[in-house]
Tab-separated table of C-alpha atoms in Angstrom:
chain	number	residue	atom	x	y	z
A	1	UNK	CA	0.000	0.000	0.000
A	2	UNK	CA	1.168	3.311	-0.801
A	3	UNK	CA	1.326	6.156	1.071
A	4	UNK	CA	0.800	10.021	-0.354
A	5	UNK	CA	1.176	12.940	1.280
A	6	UNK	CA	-0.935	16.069	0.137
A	7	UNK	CA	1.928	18.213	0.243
A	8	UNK	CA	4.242	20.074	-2.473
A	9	UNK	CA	3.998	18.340	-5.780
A	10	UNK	CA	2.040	15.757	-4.444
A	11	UNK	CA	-1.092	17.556	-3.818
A	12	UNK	CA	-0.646	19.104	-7.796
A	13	UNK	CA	-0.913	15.428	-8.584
A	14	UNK	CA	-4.081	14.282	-6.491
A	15	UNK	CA	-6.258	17.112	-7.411
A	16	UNK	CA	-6.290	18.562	-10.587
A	17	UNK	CA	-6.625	22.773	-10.707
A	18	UNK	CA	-10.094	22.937	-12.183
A	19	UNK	CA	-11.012	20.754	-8.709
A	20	UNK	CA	-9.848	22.325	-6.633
A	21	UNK	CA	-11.373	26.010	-7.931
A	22	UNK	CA	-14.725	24.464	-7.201
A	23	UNK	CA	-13.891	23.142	-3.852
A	24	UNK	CA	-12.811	27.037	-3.249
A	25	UNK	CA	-16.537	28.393	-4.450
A	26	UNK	CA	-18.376	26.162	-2.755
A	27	UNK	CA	-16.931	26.934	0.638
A	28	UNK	CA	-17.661	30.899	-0.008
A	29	UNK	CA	-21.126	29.485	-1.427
A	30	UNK	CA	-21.534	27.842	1.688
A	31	UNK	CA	-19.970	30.509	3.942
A	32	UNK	CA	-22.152	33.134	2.672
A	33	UNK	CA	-25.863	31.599	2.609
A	34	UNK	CA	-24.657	30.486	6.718
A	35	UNK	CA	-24.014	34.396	6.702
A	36	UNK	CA	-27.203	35.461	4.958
A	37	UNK	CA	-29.537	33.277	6.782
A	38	UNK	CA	-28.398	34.785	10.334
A	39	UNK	CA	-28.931	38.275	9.299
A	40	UNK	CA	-32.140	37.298	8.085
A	41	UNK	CA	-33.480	35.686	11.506
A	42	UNK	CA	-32.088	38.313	13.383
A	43	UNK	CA	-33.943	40.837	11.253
A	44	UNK	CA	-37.183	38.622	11.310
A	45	UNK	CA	-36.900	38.794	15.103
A	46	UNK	CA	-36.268	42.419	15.430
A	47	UNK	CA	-38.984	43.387	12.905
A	48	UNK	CA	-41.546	40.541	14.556
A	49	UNK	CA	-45.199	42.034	14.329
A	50	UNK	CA	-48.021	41.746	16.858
A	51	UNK	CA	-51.865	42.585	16.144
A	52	UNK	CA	-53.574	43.957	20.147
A	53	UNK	CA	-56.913	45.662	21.090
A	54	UNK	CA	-56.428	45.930	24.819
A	55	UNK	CA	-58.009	48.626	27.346
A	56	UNK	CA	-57.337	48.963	30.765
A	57	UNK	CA	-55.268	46.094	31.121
A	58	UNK	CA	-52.062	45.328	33.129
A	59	UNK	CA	-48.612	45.283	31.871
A	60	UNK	CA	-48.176	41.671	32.816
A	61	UNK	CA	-51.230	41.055	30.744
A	62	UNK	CA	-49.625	42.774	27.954
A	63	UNK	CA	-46.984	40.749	28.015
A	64	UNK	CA	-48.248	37.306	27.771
A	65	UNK	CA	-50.120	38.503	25.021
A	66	UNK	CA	-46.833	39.315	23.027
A	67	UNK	CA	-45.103	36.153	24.059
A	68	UNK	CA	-48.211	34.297	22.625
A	69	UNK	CA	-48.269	36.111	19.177
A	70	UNK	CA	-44.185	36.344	19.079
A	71	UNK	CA	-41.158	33.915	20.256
A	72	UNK	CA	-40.202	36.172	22.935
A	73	UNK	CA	-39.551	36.239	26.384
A	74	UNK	CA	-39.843	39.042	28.871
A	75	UNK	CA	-37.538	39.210	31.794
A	76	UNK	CA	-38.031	41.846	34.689
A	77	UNK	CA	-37.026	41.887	38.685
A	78	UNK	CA	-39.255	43.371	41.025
A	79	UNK	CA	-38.475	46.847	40.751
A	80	UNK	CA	-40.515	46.821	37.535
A	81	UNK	CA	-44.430	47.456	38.731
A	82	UNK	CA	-46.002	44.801	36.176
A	83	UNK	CA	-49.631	45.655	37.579
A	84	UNK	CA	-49.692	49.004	36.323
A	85	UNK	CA	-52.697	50.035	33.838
A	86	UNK	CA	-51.973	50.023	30.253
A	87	UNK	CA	-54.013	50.613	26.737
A	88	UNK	CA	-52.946	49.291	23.519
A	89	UNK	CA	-54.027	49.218	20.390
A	90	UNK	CA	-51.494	47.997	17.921
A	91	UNK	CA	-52.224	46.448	14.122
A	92	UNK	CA	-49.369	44.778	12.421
A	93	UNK	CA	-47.001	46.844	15.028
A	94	UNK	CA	-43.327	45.751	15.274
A	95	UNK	CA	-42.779	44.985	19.224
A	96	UNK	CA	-40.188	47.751	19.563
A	97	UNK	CA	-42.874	50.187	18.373
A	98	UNK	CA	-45.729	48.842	21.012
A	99	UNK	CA	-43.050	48.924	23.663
A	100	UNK	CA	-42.331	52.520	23.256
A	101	UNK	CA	-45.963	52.926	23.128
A	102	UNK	CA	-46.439	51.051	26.522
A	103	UNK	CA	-43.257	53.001	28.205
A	104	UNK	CA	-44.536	56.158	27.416
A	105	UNK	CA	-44.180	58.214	30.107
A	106	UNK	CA	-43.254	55.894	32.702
A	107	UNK	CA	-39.281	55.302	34.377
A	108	UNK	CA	-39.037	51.887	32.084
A	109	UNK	CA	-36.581	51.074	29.309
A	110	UNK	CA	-36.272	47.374	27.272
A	111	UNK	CA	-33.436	46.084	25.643
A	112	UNK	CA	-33.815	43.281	23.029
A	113	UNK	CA	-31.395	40.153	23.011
A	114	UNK	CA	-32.095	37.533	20.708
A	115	UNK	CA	-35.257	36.152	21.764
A	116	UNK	CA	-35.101	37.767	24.890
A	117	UNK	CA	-36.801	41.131	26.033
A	118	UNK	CA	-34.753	42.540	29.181
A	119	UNK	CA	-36.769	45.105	30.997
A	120	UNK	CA	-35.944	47.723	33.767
A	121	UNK	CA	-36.496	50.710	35.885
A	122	UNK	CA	-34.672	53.965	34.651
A	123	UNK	CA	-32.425	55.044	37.193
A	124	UNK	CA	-32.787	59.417	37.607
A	125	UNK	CA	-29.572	60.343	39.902
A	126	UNK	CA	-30.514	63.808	40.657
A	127	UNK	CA	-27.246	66.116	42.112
A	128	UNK	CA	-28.480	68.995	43.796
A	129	UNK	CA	-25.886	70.981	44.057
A	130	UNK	CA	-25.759	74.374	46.373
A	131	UNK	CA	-23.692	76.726	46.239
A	132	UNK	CA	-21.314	76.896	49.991
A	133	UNK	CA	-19.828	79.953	51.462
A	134	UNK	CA	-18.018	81.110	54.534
A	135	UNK	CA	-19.035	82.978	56.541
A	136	UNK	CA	-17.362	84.593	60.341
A	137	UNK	CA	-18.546	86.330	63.312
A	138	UNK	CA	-18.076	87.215	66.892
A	139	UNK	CA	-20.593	86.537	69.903
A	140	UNK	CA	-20.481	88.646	72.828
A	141	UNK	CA	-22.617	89.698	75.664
A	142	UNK	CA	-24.898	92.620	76.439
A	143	UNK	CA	-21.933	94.314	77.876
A	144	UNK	CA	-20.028	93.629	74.997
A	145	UNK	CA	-18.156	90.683	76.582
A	146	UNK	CA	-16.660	87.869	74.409
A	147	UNK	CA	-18.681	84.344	75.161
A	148	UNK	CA	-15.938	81.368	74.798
A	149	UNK	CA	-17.786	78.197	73.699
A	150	UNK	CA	-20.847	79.260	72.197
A	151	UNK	CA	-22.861	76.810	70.162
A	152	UNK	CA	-22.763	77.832	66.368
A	153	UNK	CA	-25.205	75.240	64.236
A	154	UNK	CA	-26.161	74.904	60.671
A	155	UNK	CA	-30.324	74.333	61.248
A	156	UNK	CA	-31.161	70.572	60.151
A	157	UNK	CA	-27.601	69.336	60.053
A	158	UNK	CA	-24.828	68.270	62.022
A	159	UNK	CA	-22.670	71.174	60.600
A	160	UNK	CA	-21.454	73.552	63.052
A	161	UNK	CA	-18.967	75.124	65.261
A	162	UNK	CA	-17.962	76.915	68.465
A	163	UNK	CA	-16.419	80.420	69.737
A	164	UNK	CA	-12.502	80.800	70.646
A	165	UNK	CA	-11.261	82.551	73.223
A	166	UNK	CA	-12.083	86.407	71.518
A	167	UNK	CA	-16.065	85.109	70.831
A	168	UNK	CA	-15.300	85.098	67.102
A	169	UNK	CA	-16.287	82.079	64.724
A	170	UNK	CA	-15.573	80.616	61.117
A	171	UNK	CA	-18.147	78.016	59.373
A	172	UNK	CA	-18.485	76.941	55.809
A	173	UNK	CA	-22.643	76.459	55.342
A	174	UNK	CA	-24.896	76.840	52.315
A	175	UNK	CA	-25.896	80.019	51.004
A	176	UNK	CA	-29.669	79.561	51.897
A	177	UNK	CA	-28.848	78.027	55.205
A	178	UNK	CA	-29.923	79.296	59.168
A	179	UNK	CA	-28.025	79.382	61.859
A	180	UNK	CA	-28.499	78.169	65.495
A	181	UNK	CA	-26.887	79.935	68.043
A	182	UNK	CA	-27.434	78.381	71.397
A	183	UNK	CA	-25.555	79.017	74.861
A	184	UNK	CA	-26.149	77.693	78.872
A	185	UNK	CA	-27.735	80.946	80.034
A	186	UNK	CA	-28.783	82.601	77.247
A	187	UNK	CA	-31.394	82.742	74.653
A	188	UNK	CA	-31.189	80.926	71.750
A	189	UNK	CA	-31.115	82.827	68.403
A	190	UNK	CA	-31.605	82.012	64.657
A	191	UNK	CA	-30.275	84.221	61.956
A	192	UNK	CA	-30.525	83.858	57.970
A	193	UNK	CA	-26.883	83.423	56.278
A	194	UNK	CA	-29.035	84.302	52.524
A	195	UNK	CA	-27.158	87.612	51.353
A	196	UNK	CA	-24.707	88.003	54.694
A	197	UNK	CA	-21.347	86.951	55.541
A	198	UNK	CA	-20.607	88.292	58.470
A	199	UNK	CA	-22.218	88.401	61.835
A	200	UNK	CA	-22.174	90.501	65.089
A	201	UNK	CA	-23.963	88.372	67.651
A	202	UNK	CA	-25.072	89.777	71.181
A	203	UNK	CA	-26.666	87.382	73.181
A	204	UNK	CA	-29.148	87.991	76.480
A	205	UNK	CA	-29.716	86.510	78.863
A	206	UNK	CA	-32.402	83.638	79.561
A	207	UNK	CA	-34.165	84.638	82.940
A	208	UNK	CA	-35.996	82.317	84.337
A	209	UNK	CA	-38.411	82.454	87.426
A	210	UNK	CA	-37.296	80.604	90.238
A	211	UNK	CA	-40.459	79.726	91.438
A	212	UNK	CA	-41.181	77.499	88.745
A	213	UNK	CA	-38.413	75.140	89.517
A	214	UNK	CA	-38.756	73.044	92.321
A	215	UNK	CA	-35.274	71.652	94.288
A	216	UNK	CA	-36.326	67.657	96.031
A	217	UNK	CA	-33.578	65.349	97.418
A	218	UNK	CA	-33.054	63.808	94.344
A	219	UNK	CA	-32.394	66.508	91.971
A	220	UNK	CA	-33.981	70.131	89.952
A	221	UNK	CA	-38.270	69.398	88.313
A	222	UNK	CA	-40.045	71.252	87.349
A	223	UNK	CA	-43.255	72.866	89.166
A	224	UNK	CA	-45.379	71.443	86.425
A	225	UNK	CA	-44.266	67.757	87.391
A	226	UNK	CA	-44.367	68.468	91.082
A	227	UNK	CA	-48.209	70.173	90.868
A	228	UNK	CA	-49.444	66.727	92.638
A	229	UNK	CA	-47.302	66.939	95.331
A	230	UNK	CA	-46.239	70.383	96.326
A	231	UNK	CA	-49.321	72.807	97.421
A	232	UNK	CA	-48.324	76.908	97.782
A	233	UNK	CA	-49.961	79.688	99.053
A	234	UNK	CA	-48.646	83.489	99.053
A	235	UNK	CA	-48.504	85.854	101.376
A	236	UNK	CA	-51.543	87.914	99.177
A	237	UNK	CA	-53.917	84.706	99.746
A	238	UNK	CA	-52.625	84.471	103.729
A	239	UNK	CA	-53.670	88.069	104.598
A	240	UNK	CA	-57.418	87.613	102.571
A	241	UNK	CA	-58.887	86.247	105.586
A	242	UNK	CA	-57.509	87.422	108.913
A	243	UNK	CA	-56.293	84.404	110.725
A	244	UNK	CA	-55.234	84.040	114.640
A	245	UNK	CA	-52.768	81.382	113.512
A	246	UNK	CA	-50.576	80.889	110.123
A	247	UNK	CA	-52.377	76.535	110.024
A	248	UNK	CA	-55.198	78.113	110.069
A	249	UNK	CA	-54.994	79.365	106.899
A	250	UNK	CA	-54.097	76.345	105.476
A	251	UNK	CA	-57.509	75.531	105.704
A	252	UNK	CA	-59.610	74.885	102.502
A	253	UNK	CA	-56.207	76.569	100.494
A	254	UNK	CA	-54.208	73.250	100.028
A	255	UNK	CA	-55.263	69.948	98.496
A	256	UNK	CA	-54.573	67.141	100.468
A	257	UNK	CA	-54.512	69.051	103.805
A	258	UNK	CA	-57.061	68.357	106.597
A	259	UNK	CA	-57.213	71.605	109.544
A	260	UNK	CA	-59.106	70.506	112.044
A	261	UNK	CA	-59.925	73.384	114.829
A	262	UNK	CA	-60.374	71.978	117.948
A	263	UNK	CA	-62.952	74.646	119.651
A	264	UNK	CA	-60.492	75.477	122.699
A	265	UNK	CA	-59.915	79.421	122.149
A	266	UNK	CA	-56.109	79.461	122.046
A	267	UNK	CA	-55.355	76.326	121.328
A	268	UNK	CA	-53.107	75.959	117.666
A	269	UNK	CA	-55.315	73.585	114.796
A	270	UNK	CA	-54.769	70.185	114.258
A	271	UNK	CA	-52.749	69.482	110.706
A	272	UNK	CA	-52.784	66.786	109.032
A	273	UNK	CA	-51.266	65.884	105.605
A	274	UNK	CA	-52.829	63.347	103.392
A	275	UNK	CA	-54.292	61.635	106.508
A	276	UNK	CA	-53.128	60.078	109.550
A	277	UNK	CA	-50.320	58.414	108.803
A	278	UNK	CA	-49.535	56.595	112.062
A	279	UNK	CA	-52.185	55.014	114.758
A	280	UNK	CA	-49.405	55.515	117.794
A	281	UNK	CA	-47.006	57.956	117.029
A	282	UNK	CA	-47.616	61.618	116.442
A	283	UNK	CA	-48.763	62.872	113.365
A	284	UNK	CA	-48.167	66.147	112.875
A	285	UNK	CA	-46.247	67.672	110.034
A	286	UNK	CA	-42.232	68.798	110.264
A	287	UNK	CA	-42.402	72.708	110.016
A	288	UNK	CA	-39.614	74.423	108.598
A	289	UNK	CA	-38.723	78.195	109.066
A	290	UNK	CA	-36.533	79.801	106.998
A	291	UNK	CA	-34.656	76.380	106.747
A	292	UNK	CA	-35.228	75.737	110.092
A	293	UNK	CA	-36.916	72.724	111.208
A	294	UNK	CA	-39.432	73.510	114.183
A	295	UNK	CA	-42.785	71.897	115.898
A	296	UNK	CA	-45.512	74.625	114.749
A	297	UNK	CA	-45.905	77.986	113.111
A	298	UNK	CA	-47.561	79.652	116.534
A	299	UNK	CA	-44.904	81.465	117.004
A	300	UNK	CA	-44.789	83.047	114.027
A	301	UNK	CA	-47.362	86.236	112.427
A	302	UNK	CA	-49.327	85.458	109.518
A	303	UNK	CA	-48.035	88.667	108.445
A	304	UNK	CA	-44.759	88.732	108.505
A	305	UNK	CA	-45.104	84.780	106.038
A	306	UNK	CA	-44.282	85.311	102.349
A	307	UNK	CA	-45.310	82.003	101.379
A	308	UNK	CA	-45.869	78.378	102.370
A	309	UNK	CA	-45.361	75.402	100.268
A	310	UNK	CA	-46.372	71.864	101.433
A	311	UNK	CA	-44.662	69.162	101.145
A	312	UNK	CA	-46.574	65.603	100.224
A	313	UNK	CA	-44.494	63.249	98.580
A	314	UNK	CA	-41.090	61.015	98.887
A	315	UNK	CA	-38.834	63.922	97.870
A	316	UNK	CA	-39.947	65.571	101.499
A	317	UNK	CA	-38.346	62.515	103.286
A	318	UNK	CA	-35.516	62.770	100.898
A	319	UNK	CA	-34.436	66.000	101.894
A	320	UNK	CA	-35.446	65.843	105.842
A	321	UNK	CA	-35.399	61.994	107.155
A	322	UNK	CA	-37.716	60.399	108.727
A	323	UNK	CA	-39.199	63.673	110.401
A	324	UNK	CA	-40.973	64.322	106.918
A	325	UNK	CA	-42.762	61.070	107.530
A	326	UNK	CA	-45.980	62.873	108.010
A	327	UNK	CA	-45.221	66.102	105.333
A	328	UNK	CA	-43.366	69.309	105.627
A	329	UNK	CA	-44.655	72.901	105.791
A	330	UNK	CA	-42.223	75.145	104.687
A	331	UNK	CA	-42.705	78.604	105.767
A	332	UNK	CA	-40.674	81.416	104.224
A	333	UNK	CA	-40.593	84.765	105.637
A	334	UNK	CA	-40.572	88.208	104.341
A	335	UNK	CA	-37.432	89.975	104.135
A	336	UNK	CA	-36.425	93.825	105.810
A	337	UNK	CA	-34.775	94.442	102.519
A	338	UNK	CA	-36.568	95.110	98.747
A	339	UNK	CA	-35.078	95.741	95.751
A	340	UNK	CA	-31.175	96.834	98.017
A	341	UNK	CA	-34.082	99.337	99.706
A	342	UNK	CA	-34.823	98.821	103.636
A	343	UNK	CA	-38.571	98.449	103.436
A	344	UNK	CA	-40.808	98.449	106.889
A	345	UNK	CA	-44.585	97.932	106.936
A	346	UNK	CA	-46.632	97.579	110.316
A	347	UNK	CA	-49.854	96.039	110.370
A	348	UNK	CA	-51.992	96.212	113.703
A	349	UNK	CA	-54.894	94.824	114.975
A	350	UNK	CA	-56.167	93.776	118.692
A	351	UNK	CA	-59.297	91.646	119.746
A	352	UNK	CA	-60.952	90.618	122.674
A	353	UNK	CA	-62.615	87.172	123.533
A	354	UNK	CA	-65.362	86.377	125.629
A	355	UNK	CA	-68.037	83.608	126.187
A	356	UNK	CA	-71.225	84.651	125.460
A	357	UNK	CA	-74.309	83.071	126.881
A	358	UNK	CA	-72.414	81.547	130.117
A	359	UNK	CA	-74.909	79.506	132.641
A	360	UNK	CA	-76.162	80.463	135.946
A	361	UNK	CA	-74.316	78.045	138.347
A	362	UNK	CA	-75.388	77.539	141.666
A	363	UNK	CA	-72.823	77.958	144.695
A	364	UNK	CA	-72.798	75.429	147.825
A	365	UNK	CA	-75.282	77.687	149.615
A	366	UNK	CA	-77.807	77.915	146.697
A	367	UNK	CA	-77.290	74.000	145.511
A	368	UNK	CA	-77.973	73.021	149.307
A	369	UNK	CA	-81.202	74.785	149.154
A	370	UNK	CA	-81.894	73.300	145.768
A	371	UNK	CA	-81.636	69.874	147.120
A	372	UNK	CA	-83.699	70.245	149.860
A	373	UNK	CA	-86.255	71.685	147.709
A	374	UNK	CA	-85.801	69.243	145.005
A	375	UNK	CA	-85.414	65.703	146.767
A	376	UNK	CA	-86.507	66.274	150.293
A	377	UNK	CA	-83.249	65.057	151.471
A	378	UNK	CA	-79.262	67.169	151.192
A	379	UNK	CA	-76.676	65.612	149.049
A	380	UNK	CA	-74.688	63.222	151.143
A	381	UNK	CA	-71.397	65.072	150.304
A	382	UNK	CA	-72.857	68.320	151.737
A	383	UNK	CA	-73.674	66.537	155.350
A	384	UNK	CA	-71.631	65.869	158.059
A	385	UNK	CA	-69.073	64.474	158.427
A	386	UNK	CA	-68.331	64.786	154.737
A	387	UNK	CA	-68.913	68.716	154.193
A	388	UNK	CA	-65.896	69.159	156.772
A	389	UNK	CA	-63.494	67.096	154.554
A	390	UNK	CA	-60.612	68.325	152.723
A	391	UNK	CA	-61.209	68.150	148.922
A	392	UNK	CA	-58.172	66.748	148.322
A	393	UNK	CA	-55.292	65.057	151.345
A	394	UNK	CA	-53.931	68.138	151.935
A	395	UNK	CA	-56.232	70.712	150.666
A	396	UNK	CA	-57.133	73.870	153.393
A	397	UNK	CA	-60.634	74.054	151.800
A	398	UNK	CA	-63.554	71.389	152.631
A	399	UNK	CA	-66.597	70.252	150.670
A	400	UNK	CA	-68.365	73.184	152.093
A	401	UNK	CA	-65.839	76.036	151.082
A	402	UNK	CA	-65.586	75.313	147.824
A	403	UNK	CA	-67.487	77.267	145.078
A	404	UNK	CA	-65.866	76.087	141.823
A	405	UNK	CA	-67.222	77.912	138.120
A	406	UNK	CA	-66.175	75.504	135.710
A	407	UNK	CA	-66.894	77.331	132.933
A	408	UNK	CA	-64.030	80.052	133.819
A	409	UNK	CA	-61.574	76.859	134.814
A	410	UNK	CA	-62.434	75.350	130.740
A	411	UNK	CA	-62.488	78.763	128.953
């Protein structure tokens, strides 16, 4: 057996020239049709047609029906809202023209590949961009006074700065932006940076009443949260009603508060706060004068009292022990000076008391006569041996000596 090898001379002998031409056009031939017949599908597919006469219907619906009249295939991710509302009305339409139909006005875009249709959501970056500026400043205070530390915000952001040692400032903010200029102390102040770039700050100062903070054991609240707890009254409301005795006007003036008079003329009111607290130990209220602690207010005018605040709650036994067990009164008194001015005022008054409608008592003479008259018979302690007896072991007066008015021993 022979063996050739298509090279050189050999191949000149194996296949003649005229051969081997046609071999050479039928692979172009070939090449060309495979060329031809690509271009064609891809143009079929591009240029595919679809016939719809749809209202009111959903884009997913819309779909389906172009998969079923074409060979493609959607593909979308969630981000694409396939339930929205579509109309359309499309005879003999290529799919890229009903597509641009059905995007119309809505953040969607389609790309074709092959027999696939990709779509997805338009993506809008928007870059608002504003112009920044610096600007500079000094804070002082009323008397001109530089303010170290001062609080220098750009409103709604995190931006900001504070005050050196000369009060002055340096910030870069936008041009439409307002400052916040806050300080312990003082008020706090807004100003516009719009058509300004620099600023001459003079802060005042924040008063604030004192009576509407409250001090407890525990810390500074407010009167507001304390309105439960903590009754006041002021010296105005004390001297409304003339009172013999500063509890006395406690009465009816303080939630929470019982005054209880006990009809002896003299004798100081009964207090009690929120009750009695304890069955066999005293219940009466700590009383505190000018910050000291003391067992009632009889000793004190009603006039001279600027105001009293009661005590109700835990903070009382916070700040005073167990001796605020039962409440605190504290009692604050007026002061000699006003204002840096020595102010005096005197207020007088006198009364008198007296008993009226007293009873007619009978003395030994007149009651021994009386029960004579009465039951035929004297008292046994007004006979013998008993009228000649000492009242007491001891006593120099008898049964028969003594003439006793009770109603001047009680009153």
């Amino acid at each position: 057996m022979k063996n050739y090898y298509l090279s050189g001379d050999n191949l000149k002998r194996l296949l003649p020239s005229s051969h081997f031409l046609m071999i050479m056009r039928t692979t172009v031939l070939l090449l060309f049709i495979s060329v031809f017949c690509t271009f064609a599908e891809t143009s079929l597919s591009q240029n595919a047609r679809v016939t719809i006469n749809k209202r009111n219907v959903t884009m997913r619906e819309a779909f389906n029906e172009i998969e079923n009249q074409t060979d493609y295939l959607f593909i979308y991710n969630n981000e694409v809202d396939v339930e929205t509302t579509v109309s359309v009305r499309a005879n003999q339409t290529t799919v890229s023209n009903v597509l641009n139909s059905m995007f119309s006005g809505k953040d969607l875009s389609y790309a074709m590949e092959g027999a696939h249709i990709i779509v997805t959501k338009e993506e809008h970056s928007i870059i608002q961009q504003s112009s920044k500026k610096t600007i500079t400043g000094t804070v002082v205070d009323i008397n001109g006074n530089s303010i170290i530390g001062v609080n220098i915000i750009e409103k709604g952001t995190t931006n900001g700065t504070i005050t050196d040692v000369n009060g002055a400032f340096r910030l870069i903010v936008d041009d439409n932006a307002t400052l916040i200029v806050t300080f312990i102390g003082y008020e706090e102040q807004e100003f516009t940076v719009s058509g300004r770039t620099t600023f001459n700050i003079v802060l005042k100062e924040k008063l604030t009443a004192l009576e509407e903070m409250v001090v407890v054991g525990y810390g500074v609240q407010k009167r507001t949260d304390l309105t439960g707890s903590i009754s006041s009254i002021t010296g105005k409301t004390l001297n409304e009603m003339p009172v013999a005795s500063p509890s006395q006007a406690l009465q009816g003036r303080t939630p929470g508060v019982s005054v209880i008079n006990n009809g002896s003329p003299g004798e100081k009111p009964i207090v009690r706060i929120r009750g009695i607290s304890s069955l066999s130990f005293a219940a009466d209220p700590l009383y505190v004068i000018d910050g000291m602690p003391t067992k009632s207010l009889e000793a004190i005018d009603a006039n001279d009292i600027k105001s009293i605040d009661v005590l109700k709650d835990a903070s009382a036994a916070a700040i005073y022990g167990s001796r605020a067990t039962n409440g605190v009164v504290i009692v604050t008194t007026k002061k000699g000076y006003k204002d840096g001015k020595l102010s005096v005022t005197y207020n007088g008054s006198a009364g008198i008391q007296k008993v009226t409608q007293r009873l007619d008592l009978l003395d030994v003479a007149g009651f021994k006569k009386y029960a004579l008259a009465y039951r035929g018979s004297q008292v046994p302690r007004l006979t013998s041996p008993w009228i000649s007896t000492p009242i007491y072991s001891g006593a120099s007066k008898t049964y028969g000596d003594v003439n006793t008015d009770w109603q001047d021993e009680y009153f």
